[in-house]
CSV table of C-alpha atoms and ligand atoms in Angstrom, one decimal:
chain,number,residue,atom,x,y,z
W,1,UNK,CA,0.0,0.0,0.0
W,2,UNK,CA,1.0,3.6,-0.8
W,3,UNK,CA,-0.5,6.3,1.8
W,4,UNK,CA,-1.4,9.2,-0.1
W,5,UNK,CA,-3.8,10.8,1.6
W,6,UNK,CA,-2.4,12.8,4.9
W,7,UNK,CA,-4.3,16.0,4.3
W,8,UNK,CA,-7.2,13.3,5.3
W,9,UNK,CA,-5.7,11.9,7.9
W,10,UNK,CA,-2.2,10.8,9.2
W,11,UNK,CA,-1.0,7.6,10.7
W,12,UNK,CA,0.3,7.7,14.4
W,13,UNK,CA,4.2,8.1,14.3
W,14,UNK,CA,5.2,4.9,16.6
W,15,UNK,CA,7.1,7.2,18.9
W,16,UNK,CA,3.5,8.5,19.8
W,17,UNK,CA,1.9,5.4,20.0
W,18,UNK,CA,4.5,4.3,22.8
W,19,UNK,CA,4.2,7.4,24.6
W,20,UNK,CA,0.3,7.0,24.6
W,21,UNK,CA,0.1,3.6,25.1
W,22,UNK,CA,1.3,4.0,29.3
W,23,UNK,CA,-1.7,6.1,29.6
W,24,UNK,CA,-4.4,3.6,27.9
W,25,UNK,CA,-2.9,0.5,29.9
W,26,UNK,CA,-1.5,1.7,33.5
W,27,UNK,CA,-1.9,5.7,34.1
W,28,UNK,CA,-5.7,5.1,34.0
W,29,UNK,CA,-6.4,8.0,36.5
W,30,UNK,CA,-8.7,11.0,36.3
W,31,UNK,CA,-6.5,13.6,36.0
W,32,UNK,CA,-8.4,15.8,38.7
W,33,UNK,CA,-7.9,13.1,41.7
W,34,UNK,CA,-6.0,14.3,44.1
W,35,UNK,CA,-3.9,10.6,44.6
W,36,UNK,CA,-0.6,9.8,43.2
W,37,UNK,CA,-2.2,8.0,40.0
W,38,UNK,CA,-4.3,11.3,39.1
W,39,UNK,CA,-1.2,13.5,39.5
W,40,UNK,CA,0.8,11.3,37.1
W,41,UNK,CA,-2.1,12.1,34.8
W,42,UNK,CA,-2.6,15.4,35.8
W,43,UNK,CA,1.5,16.1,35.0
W,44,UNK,CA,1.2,14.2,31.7
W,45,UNK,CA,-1.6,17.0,30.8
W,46,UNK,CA,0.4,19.5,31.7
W,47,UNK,CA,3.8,18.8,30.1
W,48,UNK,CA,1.5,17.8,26.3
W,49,UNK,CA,0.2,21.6,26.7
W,50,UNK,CA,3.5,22.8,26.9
W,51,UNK,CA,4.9,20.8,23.8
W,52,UNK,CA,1.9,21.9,21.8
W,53,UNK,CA,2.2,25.8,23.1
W,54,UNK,CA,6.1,25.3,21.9
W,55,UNK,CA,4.7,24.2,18.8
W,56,UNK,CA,3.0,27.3,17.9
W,57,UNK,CA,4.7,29.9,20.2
W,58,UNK,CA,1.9,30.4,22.3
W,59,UNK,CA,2.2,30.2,26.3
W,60,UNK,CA,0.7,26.7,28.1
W,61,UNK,CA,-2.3,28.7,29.4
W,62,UNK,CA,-3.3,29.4,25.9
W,63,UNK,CA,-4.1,26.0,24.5
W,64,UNK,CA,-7.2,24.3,25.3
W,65,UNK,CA,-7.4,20.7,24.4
W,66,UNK,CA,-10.6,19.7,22.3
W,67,UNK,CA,-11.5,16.8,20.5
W,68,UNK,CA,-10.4,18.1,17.3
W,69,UNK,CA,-10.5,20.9,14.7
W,70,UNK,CA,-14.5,20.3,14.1
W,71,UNK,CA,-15.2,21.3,17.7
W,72,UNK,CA,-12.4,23.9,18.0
W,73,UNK,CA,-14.0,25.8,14.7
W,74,UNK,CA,-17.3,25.5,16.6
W,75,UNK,CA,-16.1,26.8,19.9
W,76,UNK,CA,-14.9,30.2,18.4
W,77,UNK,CA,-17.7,30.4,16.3
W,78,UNK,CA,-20.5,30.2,19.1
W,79,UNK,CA,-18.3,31.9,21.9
W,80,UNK,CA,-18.2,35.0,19.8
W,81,UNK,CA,-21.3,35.4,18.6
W,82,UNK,CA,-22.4,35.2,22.3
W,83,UNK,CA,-20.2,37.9,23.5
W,84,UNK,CA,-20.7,40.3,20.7
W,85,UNK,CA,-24.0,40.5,20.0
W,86,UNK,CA,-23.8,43.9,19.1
W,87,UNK,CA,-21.8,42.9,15.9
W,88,UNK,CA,-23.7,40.6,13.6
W,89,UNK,CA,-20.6,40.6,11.0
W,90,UNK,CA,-18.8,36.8,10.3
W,91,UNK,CA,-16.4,37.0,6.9
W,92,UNK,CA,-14.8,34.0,6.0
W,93,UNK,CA,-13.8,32.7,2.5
W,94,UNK,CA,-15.6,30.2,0.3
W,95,UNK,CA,-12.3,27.9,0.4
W,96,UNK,CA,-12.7,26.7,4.5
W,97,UNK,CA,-13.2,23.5,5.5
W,98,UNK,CA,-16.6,22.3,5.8
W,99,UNK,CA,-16.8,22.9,9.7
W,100,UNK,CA,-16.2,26.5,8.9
W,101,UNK,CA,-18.9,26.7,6.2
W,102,UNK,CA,-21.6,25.2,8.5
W,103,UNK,CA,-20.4,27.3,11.5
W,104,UNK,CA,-21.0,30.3,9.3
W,105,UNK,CA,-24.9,29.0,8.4
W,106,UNK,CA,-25.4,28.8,12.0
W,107,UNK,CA,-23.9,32.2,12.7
W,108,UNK,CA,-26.8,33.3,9.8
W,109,UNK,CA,-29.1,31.3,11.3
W,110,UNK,CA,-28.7,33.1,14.5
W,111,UNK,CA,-29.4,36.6,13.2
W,112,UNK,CA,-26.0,37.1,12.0
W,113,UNK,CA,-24.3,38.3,8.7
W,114,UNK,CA,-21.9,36.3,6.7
W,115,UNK,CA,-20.1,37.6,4.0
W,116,UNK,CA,-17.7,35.8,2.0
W,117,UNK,CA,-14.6,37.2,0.3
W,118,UNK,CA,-13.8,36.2,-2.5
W,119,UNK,CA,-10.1,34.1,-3.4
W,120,UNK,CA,-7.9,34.2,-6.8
W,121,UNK,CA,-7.5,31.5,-9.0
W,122,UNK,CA,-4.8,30.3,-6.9
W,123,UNK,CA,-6.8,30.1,-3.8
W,124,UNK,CA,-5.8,32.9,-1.8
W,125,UNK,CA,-8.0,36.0,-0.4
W,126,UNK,CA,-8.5,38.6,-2.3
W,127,UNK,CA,-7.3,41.3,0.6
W,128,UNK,CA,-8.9,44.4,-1.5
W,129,UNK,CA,-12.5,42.6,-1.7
W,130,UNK,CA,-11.6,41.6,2.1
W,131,UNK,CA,-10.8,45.4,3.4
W,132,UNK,CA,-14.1,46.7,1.8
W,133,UNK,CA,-15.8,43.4,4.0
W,134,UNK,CA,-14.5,43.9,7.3
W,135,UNK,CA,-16.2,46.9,9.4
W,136,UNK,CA,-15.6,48.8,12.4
W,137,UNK,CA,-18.4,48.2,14.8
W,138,UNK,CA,-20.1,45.9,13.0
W,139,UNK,CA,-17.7,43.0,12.2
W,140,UNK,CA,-17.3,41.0,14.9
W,141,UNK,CA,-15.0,37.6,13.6
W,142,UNK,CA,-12.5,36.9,10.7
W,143,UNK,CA,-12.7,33.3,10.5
W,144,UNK,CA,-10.3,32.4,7.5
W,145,UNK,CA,-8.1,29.0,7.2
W,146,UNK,CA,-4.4,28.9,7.2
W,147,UNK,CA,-3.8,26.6,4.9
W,148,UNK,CA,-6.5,25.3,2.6
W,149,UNK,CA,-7.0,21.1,2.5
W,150,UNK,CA,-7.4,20.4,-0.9
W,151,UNK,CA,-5.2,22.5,-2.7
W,152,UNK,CA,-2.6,23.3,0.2
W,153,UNK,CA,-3.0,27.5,-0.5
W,154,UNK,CA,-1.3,28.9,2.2
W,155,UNK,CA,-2.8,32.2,3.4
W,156,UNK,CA,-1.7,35.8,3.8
W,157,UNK,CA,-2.1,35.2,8.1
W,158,UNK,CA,-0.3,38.9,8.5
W,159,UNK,CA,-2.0,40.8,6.4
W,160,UNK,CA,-5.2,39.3,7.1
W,161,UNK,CA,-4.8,40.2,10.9
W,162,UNK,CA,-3.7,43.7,9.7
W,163,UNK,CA,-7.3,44.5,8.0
W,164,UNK,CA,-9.6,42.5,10.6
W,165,UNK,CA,-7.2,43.9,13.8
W,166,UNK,CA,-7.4,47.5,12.4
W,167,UNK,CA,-11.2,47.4,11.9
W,168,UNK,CA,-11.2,45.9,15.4
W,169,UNK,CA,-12.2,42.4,14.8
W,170,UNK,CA,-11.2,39.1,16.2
W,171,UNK,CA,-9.1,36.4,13.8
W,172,UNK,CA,-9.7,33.1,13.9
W,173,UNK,CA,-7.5,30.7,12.0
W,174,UNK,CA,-8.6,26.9,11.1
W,175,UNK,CA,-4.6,26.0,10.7
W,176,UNK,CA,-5.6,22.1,10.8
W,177,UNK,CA,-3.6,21.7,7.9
W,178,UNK,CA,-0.8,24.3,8.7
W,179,UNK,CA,0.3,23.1,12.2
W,180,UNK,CA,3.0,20.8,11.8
W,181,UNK,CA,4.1,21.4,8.2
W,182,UNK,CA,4.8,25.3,8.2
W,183,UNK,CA,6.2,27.3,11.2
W,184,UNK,CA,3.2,28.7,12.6
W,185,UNK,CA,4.0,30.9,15.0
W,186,UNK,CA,1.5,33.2,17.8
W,187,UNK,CA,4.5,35.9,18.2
W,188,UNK,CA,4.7,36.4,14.4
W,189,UNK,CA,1.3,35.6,13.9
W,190,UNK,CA,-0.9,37.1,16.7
W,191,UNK,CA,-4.5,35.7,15.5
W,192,UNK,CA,-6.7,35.5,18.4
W,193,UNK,CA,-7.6,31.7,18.2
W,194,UNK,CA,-6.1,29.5,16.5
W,195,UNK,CA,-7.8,25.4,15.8
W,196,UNK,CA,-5.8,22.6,15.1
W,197,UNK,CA,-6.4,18.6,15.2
W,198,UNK,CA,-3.7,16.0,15.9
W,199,UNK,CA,-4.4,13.1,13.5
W,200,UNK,CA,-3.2,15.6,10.9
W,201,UNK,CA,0.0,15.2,12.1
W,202,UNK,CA,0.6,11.6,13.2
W,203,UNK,CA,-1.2,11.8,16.8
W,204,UNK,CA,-4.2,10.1,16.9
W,205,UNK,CA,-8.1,11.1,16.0
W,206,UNK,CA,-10.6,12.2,18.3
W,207,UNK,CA,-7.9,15.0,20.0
W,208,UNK,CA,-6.8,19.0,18.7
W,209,UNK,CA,-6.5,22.2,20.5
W,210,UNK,CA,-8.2,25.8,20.3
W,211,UNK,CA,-5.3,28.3,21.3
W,212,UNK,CA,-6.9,31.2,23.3
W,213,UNK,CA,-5.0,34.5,23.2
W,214,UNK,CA,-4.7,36.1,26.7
W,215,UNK,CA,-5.9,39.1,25.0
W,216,UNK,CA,-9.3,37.3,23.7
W,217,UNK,CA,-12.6,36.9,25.9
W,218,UNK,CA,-14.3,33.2,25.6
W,219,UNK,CA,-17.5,31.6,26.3
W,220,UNK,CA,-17.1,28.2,26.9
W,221,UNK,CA,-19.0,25.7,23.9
W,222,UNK,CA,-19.1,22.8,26.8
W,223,UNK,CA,-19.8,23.4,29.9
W,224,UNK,CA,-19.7,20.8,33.0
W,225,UNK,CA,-17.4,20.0,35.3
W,226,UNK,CA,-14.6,23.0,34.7
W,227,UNK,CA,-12.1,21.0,33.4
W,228,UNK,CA,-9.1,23.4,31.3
W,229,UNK,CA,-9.7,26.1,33.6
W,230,UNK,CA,-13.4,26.3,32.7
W,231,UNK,CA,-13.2,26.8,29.2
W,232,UNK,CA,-13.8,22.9,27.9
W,233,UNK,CA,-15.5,20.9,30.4
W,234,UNK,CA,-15.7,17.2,30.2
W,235,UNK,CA,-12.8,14.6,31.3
W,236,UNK,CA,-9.7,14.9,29.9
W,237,UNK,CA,-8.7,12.3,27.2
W,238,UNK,CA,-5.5,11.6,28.8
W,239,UNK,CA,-3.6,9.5,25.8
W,240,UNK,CA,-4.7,11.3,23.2
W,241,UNK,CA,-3.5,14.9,24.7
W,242,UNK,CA,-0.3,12.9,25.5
W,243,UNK,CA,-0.3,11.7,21.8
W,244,UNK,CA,-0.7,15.2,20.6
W,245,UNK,CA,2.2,16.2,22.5
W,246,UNK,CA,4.4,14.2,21.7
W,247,UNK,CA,3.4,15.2,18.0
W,248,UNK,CA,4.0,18.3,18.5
W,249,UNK,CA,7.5,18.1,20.1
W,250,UNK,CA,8.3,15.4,16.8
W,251,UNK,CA,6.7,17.8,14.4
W,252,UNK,CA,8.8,20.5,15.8
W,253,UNK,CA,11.9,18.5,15.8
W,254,UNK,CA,11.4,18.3,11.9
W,255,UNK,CA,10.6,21.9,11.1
W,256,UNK,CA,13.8,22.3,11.1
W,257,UNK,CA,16.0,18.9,10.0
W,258,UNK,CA,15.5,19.1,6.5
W,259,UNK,CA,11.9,17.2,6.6
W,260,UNK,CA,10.2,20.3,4.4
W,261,UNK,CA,12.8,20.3,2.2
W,262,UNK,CA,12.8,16.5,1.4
W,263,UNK,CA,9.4,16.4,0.9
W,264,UNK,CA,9.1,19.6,-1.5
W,265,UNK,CA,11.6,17.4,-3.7
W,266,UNK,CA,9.3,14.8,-3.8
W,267,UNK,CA,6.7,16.1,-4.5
W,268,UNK,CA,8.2,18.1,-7.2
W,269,UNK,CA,9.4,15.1,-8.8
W,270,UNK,CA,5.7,13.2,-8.5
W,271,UNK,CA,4.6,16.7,-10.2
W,272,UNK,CA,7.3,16.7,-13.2
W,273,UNK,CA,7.0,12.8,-13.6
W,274,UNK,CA,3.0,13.5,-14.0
W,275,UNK,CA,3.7,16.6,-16.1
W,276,UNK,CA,6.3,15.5,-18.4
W,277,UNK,CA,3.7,12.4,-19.7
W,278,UNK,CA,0.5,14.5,-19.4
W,279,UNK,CA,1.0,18.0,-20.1
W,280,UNK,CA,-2.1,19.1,-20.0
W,281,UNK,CA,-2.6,18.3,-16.4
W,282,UNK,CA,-3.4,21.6,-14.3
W,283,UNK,CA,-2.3,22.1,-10.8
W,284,UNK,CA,-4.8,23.7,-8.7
W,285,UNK,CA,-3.3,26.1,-5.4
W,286,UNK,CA,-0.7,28.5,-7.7
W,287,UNK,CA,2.9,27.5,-7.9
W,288,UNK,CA,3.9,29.6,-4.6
W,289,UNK,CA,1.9,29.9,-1.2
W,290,UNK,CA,1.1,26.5,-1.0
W,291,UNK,CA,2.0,23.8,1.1
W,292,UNK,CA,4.8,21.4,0.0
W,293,UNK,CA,2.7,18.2,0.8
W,294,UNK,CA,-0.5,18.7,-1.4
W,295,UNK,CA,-0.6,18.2,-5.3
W,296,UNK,CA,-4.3,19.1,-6.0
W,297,UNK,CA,-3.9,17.7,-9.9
W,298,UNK,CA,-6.5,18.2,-12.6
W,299,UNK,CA,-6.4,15.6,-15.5
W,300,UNK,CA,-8.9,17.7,-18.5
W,301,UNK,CA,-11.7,15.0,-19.3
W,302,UNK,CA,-10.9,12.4,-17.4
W,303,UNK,CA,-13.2,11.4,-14.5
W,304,UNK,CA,-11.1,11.2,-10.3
W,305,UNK,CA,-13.7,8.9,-9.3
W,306,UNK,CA,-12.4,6.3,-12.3
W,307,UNK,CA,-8.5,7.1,-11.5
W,308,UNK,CA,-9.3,6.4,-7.3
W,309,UNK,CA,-11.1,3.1,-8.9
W,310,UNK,CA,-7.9,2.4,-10.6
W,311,UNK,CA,-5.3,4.0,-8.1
W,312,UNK,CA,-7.0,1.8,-5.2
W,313,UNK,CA,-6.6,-1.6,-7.5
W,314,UNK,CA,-2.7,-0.4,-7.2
W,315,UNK,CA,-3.1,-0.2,-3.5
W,316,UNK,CA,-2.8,3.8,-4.1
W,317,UNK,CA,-4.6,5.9,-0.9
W,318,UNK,CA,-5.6,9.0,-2.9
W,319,UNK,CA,-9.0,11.2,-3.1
W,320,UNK,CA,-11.0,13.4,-4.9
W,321,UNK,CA,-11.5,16.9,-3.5
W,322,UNK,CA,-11.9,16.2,0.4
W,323,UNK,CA,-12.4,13.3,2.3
W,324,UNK,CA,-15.2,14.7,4.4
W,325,UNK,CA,-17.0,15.0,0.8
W,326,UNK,CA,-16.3,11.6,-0.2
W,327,UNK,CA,-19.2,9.1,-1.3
W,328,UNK,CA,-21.3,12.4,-2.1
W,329,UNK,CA,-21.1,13.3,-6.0
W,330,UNK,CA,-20.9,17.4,-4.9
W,331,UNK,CA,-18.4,19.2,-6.8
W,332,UNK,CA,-15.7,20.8,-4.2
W,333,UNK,CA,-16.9,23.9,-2.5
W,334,UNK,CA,-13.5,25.0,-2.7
W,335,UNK,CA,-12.6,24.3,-6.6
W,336,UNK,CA,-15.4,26.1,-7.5
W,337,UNK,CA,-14.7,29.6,-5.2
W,338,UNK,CA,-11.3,29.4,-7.1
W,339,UNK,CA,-13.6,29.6,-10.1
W,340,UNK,CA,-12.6,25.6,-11.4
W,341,UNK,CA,-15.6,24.7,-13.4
W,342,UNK,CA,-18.0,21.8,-12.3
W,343,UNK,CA,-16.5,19.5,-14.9
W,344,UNK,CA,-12.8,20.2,-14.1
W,345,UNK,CA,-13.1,19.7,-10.6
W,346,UNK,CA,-14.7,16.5,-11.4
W,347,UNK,CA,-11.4,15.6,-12.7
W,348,UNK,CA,-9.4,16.5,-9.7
W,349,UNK,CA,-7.4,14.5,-8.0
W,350,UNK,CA,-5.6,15.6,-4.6
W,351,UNK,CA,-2.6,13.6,-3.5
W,352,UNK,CA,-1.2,14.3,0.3
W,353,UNK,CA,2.5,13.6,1.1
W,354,UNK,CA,3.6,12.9,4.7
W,355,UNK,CA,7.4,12.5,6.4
W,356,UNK,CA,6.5,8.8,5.8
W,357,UNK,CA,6.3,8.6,2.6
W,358,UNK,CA,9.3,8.4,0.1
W,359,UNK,CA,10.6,9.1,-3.2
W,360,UNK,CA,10.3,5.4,-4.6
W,361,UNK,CA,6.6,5.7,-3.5
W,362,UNK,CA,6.2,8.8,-5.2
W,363,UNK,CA,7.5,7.6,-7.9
W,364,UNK,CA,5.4,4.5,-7.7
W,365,UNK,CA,2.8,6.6,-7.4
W,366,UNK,CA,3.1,9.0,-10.3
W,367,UNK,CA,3.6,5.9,-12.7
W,368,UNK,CA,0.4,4.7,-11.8
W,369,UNK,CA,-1.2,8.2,-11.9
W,370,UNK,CA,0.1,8.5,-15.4
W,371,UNK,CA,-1.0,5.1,-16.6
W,372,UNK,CA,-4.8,4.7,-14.7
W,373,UNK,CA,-5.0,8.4,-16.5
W,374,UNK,CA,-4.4,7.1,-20.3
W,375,UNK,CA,-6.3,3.9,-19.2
W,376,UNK,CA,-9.4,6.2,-18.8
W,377,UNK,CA,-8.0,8.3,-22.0
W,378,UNK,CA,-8.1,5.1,-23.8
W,379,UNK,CA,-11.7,4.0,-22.2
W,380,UNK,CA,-13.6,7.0,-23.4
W,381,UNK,CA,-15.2,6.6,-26.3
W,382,UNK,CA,-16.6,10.1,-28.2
W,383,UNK,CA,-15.5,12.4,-25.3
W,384,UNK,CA,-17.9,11.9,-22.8
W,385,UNK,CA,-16.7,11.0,-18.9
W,386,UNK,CA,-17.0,7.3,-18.1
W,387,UNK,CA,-17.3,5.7,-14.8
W,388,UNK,CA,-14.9,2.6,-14.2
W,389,UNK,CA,-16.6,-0.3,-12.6
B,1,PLP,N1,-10.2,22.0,9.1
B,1,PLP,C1,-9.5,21.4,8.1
B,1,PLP,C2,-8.7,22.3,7.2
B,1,PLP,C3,-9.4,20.0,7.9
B,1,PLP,O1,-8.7,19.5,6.9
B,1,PLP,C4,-10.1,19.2,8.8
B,1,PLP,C5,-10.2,17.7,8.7
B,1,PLP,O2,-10.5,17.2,7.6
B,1,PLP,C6,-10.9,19.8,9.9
B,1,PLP,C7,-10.9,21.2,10.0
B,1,PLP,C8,-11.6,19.0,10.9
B,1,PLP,O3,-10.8,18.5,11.8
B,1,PLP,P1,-11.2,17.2,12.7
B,1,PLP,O4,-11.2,16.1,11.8
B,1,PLP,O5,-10.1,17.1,13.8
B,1,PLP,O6,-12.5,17.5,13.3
């Protein structure tokens, strides 16, 4: 099997497996019982929200641990809609992830405004058509991702900040698919909350983070017994915020020894290989701006569902647009804000590199790209798209 498909998911890194796997079978303890065994716990908590505040230059007190991006995104949401009432404004973009999009229908639902600026061709915001959006006084959130899932368009954070900051709006940032791959920094950076989700970078499902700014005001989105200093109540899932430490001290480790690097390479040379036998394939996401694992690939007339068909007989993990939109026929939300049409986005295919892959599996991987494409090529009789059975 080749694992293409980390913008999906990732799998667990083994050094965060053993680290967890103490805390499934013998540190069993509630982390808020005062005895030895719920101390152990209760340190094991503490030390996983420092590695992940390191991870992101943000101080311990900052993080909250959540069960993933999808609650994270809805936290922010709801908590400031409650606070400001007085500000009905929500802009996001068109590109977020589906938790964004449906967080933003609730906002509407609620008596709020959304209003959506547009991105370029290449995926990013278009900061002009965002300036004229964001209003003093009656914007109350910038909600826009970091780094976009299906294409890997990385955004203008600073800039972004700049307009919603200077208009005196909150930022949040969905940087699910940023944390871990690019420095993402709250000194450089200062959003005012910030979601991310382990399994996106080898810790396990089920556990993420919302980072809190000291400077923001929050409403809790669970409330119960207190737990992470009353701002997400409900026991703490002990080996999974271990797991996501851990992560996050491994994904810091290779920020900076040459991980980035090697895996730009690759995926360059799955790109040329693909390129250089089908020229008229289209990468979506621009050339710059965008993350080094993604290849969001589109193959004119020739149908992703067929080439996943094929790519999966090859033992090839790959998909078509975003996983969360898989088994649904919907063109991608996010192909068609960059303006893709319907029928090109139909013939999208996104590949996701992680540090586990290598160049013989890209390789691998872009020969059987190239062939399952001219299989279908060959297949299609007067032009139309077929399906593969
Ligand atoms: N945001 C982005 C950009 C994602 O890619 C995902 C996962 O697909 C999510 C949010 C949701 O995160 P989780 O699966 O942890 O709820």
């Amino acid at each position: 099997m080749i694992y293409l498909d980390s913008s999906a998911t990732t799998q667990i890194d083994p050094a965060v497996l053993e680290a967890m796997l103490p805390f499934l079978r013998d540190y069993y303890a509630n982390p808020s019982s005062a005895y030895a065994g719920g101390r152990t716990a209760s340190r094991a908590v503490r030390s996983a929200r420092e590695q992940v505040a390191a991870l992101i230059g943000a101080a311990a007190d900052e993080i909250v641990f959540t069960s993933g991006g999808t609650e994270s995104i809805n936290a922010v949401h709801a908590s400031v809609r409650s606070l400001w009432p007085e500000k009905p404004d929500l802009v996001i973009t068109g590109t977020e992830h589906a938790a964004g999009i449906e967080c933003a229908k609730r906002w509407q639902e609620q008596g709020g405004k959304v209003f959506v600026a547009p991105v370029s061709p290449a995926g990013r915001v278009d900061l002009d058509a965002l300036r004229g959006l964001v209003q003093p006084g009656s914007t109350a959130l910038v909600s826009i991702m970091w780094a976009n899932n299906e294409t890997g368009a990385i955004a203008p954070m600073k800039e972004i900040i700049e307009i919603a900051h200077g208009a005196g709006a909150l930022v949040h940032t969905d940087a699910v698919q940023a944390v871990g791959k690019i420095p993402v920094s709250m000194h450089a950076v200062p959003v005012d909350f910030l979601s991310l989700s382990g399994h996106k970078f080898h810790a396990p499902k089920g556990v993420g983070a919302l980072y809190i700014s000291r400077r923001a005001r929050f409403a809790p989105f669970l409330v119960g017994g207190g737990q992470e200093r009353e701002r997400r109540s409900g026991t703490e899932n002990v080996p999974g915020i271990v797991g996501l430490g851990t992560a996050a001290e491994l994904a810091r480790q290779h920020l900076e020894d040459g991980t980035k690097a090697r895996l730009h390479a690759m995926r360059g040379r799955f790109e040329h290989l693909i390129n250089a036998a089908l020229p008229d394939t289209r990468i979506h996401g621009g050339l710059e701006h965008r993350l080094h694992t993604i290849s969001s690939l589109c193959f004119p007339d020739t149908d992703a569902a067929g080439l996943l068909i094929l790519l999966d007989k090859q033992g090839i993990c790959a998909s078509a647009g975003s996983a969360c939109h898989s088994g649904t026929l919907h063109p991608s939300h996010v192909l068609e804000a960059m303006g893709v049409s319907a029928r090109d986005a139909a013939c999208t295919l996104r590949i996701s590199f992680s540090r586990f892959n290598t160049k013989p599996e890209a390789e691998a991987a872009a020969r059987a790209v190239i062939e399952a494409a001219q299989k279908m090529r060959a297949m299609q009789g007067d032009g139309e798209l077929v399906a593969v059975s």
